[in-house]
Rosetta silent file (secondary structure, phi, psi, omega in degrees, C-alpha in Angstrom):
SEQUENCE: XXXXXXXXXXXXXXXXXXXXXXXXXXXXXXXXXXXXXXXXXXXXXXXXXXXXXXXXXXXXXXXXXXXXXXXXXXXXXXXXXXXXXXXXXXXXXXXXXXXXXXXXXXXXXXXXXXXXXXXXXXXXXXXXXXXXXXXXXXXXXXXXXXXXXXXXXXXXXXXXXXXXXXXXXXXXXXXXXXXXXXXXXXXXXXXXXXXXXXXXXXXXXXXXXXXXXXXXXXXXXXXXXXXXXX
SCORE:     score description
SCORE:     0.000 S_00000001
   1 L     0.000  -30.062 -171.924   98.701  141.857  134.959 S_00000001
   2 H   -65.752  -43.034 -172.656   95.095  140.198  134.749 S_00000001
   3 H   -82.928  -35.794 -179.688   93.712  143.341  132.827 S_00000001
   4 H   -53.863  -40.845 -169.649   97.001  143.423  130.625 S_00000001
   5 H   -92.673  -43.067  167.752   96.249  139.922  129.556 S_00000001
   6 H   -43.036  -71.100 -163.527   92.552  140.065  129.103 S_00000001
   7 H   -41.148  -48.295  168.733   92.950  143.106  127.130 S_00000001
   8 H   -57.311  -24.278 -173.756   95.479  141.535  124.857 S_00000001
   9 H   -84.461  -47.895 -155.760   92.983  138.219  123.896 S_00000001
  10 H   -71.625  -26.829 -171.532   90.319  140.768  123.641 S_00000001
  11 L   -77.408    4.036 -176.056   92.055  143.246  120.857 S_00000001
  12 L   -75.460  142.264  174.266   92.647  139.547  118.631 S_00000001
  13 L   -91.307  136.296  159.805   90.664  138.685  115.961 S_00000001
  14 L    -7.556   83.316  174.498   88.186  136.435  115.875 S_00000001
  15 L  -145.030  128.258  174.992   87.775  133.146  113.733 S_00000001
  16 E   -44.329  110.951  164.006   85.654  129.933  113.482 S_00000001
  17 E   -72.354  136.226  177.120   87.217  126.402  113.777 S_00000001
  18 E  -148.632 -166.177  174.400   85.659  123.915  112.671 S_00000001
  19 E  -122.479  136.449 -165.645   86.506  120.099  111.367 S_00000001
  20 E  -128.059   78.333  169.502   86.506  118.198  108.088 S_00000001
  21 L   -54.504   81.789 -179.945   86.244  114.588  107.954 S_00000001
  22 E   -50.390   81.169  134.983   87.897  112.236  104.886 S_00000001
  23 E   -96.703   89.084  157.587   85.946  109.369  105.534 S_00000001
  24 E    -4.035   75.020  169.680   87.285  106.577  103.635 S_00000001
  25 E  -113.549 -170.485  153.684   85.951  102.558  102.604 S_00000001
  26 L    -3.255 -105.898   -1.540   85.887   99.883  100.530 S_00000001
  27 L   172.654  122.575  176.311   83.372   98.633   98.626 S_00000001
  28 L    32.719   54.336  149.138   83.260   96.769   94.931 S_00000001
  29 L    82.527   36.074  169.803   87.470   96.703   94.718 S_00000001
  30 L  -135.965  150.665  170.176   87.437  101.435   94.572 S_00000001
  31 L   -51.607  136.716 -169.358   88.314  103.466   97.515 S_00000001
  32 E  -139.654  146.097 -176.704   84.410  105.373   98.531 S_00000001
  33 L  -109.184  157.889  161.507   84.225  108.857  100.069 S_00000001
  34 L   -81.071   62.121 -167.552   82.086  110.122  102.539 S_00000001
  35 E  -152.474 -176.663 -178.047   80.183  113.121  101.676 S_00000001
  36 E  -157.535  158.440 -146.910   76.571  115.046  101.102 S_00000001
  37 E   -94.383  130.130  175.178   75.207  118.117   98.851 S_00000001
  38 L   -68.956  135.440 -177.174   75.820  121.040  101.308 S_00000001
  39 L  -115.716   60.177 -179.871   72.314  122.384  102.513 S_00000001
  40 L   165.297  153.225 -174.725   72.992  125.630  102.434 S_00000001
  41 L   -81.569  141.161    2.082   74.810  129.133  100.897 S_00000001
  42 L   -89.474 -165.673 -171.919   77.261  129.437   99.898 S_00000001
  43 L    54.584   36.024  171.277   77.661  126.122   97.462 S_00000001
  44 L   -85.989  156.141 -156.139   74.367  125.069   98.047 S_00000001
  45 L   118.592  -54.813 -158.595   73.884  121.687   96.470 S_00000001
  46 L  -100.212  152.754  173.890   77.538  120.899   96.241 S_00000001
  47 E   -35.945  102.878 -134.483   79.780  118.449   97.129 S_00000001
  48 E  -143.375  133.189  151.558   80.851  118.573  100.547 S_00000001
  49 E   -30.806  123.903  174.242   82.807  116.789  103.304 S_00000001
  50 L   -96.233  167.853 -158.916   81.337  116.061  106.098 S_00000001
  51 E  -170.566 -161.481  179.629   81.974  118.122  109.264 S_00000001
  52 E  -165.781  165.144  169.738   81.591  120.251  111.582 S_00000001
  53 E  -100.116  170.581  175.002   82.107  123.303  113.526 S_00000001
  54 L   -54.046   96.061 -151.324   84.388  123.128  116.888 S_00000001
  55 L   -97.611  148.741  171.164   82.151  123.464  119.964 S_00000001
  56 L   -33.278  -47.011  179.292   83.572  125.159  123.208 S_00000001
  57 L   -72.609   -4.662 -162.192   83.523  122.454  125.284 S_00000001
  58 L  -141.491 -169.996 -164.529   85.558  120.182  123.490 S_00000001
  59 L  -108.777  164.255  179.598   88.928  119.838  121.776 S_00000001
  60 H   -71.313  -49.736 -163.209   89.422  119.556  117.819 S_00000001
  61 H   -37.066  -52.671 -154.282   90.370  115.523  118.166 S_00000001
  62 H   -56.096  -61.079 -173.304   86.856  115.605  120.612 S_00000001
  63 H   -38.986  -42.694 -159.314   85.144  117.605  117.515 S_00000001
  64 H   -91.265  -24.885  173.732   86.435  115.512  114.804 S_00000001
  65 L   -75.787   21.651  177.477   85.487  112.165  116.880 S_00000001
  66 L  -107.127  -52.517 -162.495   81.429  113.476  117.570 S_00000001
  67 L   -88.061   24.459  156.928   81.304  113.903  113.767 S_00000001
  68 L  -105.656  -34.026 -165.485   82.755  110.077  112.808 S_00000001
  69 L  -117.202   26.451  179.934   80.653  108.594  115.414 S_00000001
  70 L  -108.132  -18.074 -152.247   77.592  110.381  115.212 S_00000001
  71 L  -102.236  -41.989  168.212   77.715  110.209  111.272 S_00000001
  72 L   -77.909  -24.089 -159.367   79.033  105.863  111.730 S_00000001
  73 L    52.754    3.883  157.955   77.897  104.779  115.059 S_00000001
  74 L  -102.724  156.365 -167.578   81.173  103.427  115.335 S_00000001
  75 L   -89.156  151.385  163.786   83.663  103.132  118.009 S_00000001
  76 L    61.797   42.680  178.982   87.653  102.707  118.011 S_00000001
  77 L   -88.007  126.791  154.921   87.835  104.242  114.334 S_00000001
  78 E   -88.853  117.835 -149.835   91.101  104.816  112.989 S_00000001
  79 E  -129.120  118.886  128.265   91.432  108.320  112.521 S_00000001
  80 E  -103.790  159.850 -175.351   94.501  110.838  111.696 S_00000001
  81 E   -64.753  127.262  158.367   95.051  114.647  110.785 S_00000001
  82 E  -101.825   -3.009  164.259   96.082  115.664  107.717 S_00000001
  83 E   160.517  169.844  170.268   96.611  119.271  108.290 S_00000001
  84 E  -104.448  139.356 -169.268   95.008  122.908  109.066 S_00000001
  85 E  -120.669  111.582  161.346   93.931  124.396  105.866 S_00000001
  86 L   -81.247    2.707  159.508   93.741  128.307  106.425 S_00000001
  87 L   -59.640  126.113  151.252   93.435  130.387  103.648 S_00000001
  88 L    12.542  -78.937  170.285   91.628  133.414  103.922 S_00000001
  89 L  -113.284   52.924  162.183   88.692  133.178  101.687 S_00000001
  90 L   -54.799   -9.817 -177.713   88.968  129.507  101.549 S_00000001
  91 L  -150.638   62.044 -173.822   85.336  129.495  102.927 S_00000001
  92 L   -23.067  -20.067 -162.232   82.997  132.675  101.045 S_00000001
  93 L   -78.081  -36.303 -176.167   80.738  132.046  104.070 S_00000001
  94 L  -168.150 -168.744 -164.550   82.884  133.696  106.999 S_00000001
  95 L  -104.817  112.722  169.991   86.575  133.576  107.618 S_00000001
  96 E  -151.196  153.565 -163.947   87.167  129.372  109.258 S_00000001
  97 E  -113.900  129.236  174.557   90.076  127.646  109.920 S_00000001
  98 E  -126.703  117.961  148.194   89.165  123.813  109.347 S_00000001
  99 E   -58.378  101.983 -175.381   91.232  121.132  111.109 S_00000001
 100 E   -84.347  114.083  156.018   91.259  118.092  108.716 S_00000001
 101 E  -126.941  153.440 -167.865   91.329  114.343  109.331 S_00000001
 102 E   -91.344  139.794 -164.361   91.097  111.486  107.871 S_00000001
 103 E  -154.990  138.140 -178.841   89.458  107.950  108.928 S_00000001
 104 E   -93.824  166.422  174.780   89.579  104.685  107.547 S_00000001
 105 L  -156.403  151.564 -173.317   86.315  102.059  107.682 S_00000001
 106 L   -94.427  108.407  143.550   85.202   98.946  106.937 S_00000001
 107 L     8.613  -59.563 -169.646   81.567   99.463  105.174 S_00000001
 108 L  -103.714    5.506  176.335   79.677   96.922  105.535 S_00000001
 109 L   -96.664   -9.197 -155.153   80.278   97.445  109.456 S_00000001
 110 L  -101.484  159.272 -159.070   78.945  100.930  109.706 S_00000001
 111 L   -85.297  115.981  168.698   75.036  101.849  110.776 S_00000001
 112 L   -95.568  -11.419  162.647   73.746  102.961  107.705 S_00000001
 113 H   -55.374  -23.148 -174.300   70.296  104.654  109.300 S_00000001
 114 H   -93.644  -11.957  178.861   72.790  107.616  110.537 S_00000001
 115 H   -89.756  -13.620  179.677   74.015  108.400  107.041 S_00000001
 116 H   -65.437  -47.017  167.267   70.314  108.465  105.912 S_00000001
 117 H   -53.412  -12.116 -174.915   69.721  110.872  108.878 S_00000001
 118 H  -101.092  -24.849  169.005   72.457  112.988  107.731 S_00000001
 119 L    81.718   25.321 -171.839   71.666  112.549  104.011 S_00000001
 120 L   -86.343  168.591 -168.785   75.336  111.606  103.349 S_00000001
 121 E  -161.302  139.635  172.068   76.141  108.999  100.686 S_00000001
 122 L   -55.248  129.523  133.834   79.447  106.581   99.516 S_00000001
 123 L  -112.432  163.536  171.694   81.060  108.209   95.901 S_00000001
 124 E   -80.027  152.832 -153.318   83.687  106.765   94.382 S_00000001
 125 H   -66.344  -31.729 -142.202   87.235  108.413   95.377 S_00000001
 126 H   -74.277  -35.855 -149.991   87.618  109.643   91.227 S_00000001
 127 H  -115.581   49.942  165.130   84.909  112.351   92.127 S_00000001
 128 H   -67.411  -22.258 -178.902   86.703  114.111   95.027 S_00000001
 129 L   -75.643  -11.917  172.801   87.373  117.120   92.288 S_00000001
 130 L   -91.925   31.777  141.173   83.992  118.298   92.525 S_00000001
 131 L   -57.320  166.327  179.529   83.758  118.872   96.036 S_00000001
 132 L   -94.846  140.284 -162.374   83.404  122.600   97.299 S_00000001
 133 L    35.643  -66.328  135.974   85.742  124.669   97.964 S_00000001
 134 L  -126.048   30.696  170.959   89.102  123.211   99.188 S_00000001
 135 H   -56.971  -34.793  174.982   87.938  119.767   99.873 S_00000001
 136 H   -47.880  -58.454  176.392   89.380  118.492   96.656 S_00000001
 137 H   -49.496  -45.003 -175.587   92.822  119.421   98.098 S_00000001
 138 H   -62.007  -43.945 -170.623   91.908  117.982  101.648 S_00000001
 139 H   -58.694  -35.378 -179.816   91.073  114.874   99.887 S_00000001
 140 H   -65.025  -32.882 -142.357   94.252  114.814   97.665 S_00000001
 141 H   -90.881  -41.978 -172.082   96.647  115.623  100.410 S_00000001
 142 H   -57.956  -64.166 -169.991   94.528  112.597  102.882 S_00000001
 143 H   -40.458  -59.732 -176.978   95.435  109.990   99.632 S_00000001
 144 H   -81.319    6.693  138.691   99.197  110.621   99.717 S_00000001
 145 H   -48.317  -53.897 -166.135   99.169  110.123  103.682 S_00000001
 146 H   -88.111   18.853  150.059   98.032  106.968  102.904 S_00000001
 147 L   -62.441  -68.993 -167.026   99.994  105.771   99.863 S_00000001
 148 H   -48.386  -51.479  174.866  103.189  106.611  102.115 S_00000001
 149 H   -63.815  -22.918 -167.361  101.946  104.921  104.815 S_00000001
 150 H   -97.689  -32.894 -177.031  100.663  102.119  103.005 S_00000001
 151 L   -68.345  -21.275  178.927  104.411  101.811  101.400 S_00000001
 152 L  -156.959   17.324  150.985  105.394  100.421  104.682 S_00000001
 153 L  -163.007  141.923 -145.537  103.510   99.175  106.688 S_00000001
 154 L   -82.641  130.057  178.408   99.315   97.463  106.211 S_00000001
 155 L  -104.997  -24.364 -148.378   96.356   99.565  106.316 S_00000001
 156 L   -72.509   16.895  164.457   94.085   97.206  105.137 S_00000001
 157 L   -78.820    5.303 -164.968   92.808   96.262  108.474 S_00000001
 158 L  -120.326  -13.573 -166.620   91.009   99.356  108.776 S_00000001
 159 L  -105.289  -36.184 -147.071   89.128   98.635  105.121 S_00000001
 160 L  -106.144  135.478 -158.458   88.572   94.873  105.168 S_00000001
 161 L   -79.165  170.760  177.786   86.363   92.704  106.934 S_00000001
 162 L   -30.308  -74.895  175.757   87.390   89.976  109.407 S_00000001
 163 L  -110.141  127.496  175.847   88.668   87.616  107.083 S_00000001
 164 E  -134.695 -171.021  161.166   89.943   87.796  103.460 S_00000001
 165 L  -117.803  178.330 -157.598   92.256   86.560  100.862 S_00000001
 166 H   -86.587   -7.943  171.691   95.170   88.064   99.562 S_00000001
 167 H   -73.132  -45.036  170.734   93.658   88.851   96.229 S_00000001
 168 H   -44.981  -38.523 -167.417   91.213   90.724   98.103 S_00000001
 169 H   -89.363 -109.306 -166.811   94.278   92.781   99.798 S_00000001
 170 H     5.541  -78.609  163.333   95.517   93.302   96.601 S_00000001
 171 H   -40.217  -34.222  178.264   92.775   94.631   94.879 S_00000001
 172 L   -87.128  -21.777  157.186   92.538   97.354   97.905 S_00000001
 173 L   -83.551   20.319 -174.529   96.153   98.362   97.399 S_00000001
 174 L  -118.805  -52.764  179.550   95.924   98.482   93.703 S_00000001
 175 L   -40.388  -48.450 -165.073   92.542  100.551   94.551 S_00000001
 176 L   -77.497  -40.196  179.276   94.806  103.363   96.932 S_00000001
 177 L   -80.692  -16.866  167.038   97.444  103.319   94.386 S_00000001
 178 L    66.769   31.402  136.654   95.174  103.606   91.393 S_00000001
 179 L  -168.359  161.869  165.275   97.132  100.984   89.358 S_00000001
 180 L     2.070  143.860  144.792   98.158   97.540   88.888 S_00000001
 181 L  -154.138  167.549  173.390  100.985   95.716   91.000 S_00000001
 182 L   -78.010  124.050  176.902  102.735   92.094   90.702 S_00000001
 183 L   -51.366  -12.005 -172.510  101.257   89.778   92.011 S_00000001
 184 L  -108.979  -62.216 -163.726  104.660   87.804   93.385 S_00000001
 185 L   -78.066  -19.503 -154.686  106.231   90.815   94.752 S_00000001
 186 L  -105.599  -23.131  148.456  103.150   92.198   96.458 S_00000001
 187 H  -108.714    9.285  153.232  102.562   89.166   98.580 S_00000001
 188 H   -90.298    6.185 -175.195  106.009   88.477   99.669 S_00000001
 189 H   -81.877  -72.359 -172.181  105.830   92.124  100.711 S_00000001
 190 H   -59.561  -17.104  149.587  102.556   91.879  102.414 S_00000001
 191 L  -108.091    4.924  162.019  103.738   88.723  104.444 S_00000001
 192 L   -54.850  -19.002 -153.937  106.722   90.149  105.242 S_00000001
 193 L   -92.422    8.581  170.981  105.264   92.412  107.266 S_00000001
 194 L    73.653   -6.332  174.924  104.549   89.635  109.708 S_00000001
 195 L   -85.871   -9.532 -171.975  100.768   90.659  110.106 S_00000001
 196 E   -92.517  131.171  164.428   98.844   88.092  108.553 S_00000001
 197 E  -101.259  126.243  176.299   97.390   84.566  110.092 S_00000001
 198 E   -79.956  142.409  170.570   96.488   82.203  107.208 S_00000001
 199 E   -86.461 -168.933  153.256   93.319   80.191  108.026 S_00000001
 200 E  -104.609  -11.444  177.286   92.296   76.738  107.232 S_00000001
 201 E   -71.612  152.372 -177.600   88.986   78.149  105.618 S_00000001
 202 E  -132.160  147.363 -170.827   89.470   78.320  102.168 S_00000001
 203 E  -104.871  132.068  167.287   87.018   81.144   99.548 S_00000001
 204 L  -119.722   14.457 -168.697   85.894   78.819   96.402 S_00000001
 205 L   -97.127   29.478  164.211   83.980   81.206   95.106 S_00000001
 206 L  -110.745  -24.166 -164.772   86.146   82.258   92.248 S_00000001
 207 L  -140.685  173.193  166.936   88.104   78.681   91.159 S_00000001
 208 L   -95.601  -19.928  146.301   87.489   75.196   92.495 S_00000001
 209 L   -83.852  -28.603  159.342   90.665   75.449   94.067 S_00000001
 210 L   108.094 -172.377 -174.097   89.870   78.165   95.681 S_00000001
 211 E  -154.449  147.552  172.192   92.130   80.919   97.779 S_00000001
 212 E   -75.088  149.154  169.947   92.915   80.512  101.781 S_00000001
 213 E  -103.334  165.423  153.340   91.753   83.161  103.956 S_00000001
 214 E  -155.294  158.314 -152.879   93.344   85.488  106.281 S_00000001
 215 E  -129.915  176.665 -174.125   92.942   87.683  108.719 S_00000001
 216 E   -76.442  146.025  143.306   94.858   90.599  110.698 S_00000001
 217 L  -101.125  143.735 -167.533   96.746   89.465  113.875 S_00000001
 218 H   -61.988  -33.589 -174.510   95.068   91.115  116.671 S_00000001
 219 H   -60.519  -20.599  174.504   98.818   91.213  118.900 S_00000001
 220 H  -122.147   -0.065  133.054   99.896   92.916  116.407 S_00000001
 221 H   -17.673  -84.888 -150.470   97.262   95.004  115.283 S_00000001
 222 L   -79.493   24.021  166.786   96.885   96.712  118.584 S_00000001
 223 L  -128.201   25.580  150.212  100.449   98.028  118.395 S_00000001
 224 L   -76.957  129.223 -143.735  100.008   99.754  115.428 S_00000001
 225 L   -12.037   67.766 -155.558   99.822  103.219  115.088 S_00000001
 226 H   -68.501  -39.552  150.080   97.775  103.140  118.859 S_00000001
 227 H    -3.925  -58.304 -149.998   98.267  106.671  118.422 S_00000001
 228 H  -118.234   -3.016  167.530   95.862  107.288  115.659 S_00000001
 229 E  -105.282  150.107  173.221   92.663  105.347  116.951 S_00000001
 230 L  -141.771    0.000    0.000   89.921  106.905  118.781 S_00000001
């Protein structure tokens, strides 16, 4: 029965796994990518995800969490899949299967000496079509997770620094959706959802009255999708 089952794994064919990593900020009110000119054929040069392949020892989550915290130096990143992308010659180099996921970040929190070591660099989200090969697709398919998700319940705790105003949260949902929204309905929405604590600090630096800050509440923070951080 031992040799029956060997033999069957052995007549299977072969193919590399590997991981693709959407990683996702902030940064001067547009959604920023993750990515770095591939150093090597094919598509050397071009615009590339960053990633990795799947090492023996470890599992695809364990794969795609080595390459977020090797390439951020951060910990407790919110991170979900958005699918296995499988086509055939989806990769001219060899025949790989890429597991995809996606991860959100605040910016200004992340070690920026490991993206120099890595040679990775922030673009703006607009110039996901010129990635290589089907990253464009990975990227598209990552956005509408998060619109839909974003439709019901607050992401921006994963983009935004400790404390903001509500203009600020605005601007980063106007940013995912990639237009305008009203300003009345979009913060009786956003405190509906019961997540926000208003501060007593107040931001003056746009008006002389100024805008109140707020922050995330942590109780209810850490029962949010508990799932999806690693």
């Amino acid at each position: 029965m031992i040799n029956n089952i060997t033999n069957y794994y052995s007549k299977q064919d072969s193919f590399l796994v590997a991981v693709d990593c959407i990683i996702l900020g902030f940064q001067n009110n547009k959604i920023r990518l993750l990515v770095h000119n591939r150093e090597m054929e094919p598509a050397l040069g071009g615009l590339s995800l960053m990633g990795g392949f799947v090492q023996k020892s470890e599992s695809v989550n364990d794969a795609a969490i080595r390459v977020l915290t090797s390439l951020t130096g951060l910990e407790n990143i919110f991170m979900e899949q958005v699918g296995v992308y499988g086509d055939i010659d989806r990769d001219p180099g060899k025949r790989v299967i890429s597991c995809v996921y996606y991860a959100l970040i605040d910016i200004s929190n992340y070690d920026a000496s490991l993206l120099e070591e890595r040679k990775a660099h922030w673009v703006n989200i607009n110039r996901a079509n010129e990635l290589i090969f089907d990253h464009a697709q990975m990227v598209s398919d990552a956005i509408n997770i998060l619109r839909r998700k974003a439709a019901i319940q607050p992401i921006g705790f994963n983009l935004l620094p400790e404390k903001f105003t509500l203009t600020n949260l605005q601007t980063l949902y106007e940013a995912i959706y990639d237009h305008s929204l009203d300003k009345r309905n979009f913060r009786k929405r956003m405190l509906g959802f019961n997540f926000l604590e208003k501060l007593d600090e107040i931001d003056k630096s746009g008006s002389k009255k100024g805008a109140y800050y707020y922050r995330f509440r942590e109780d209810k923070i850490h029962l949010l999708n508990a799932d999806y951080w690693f």
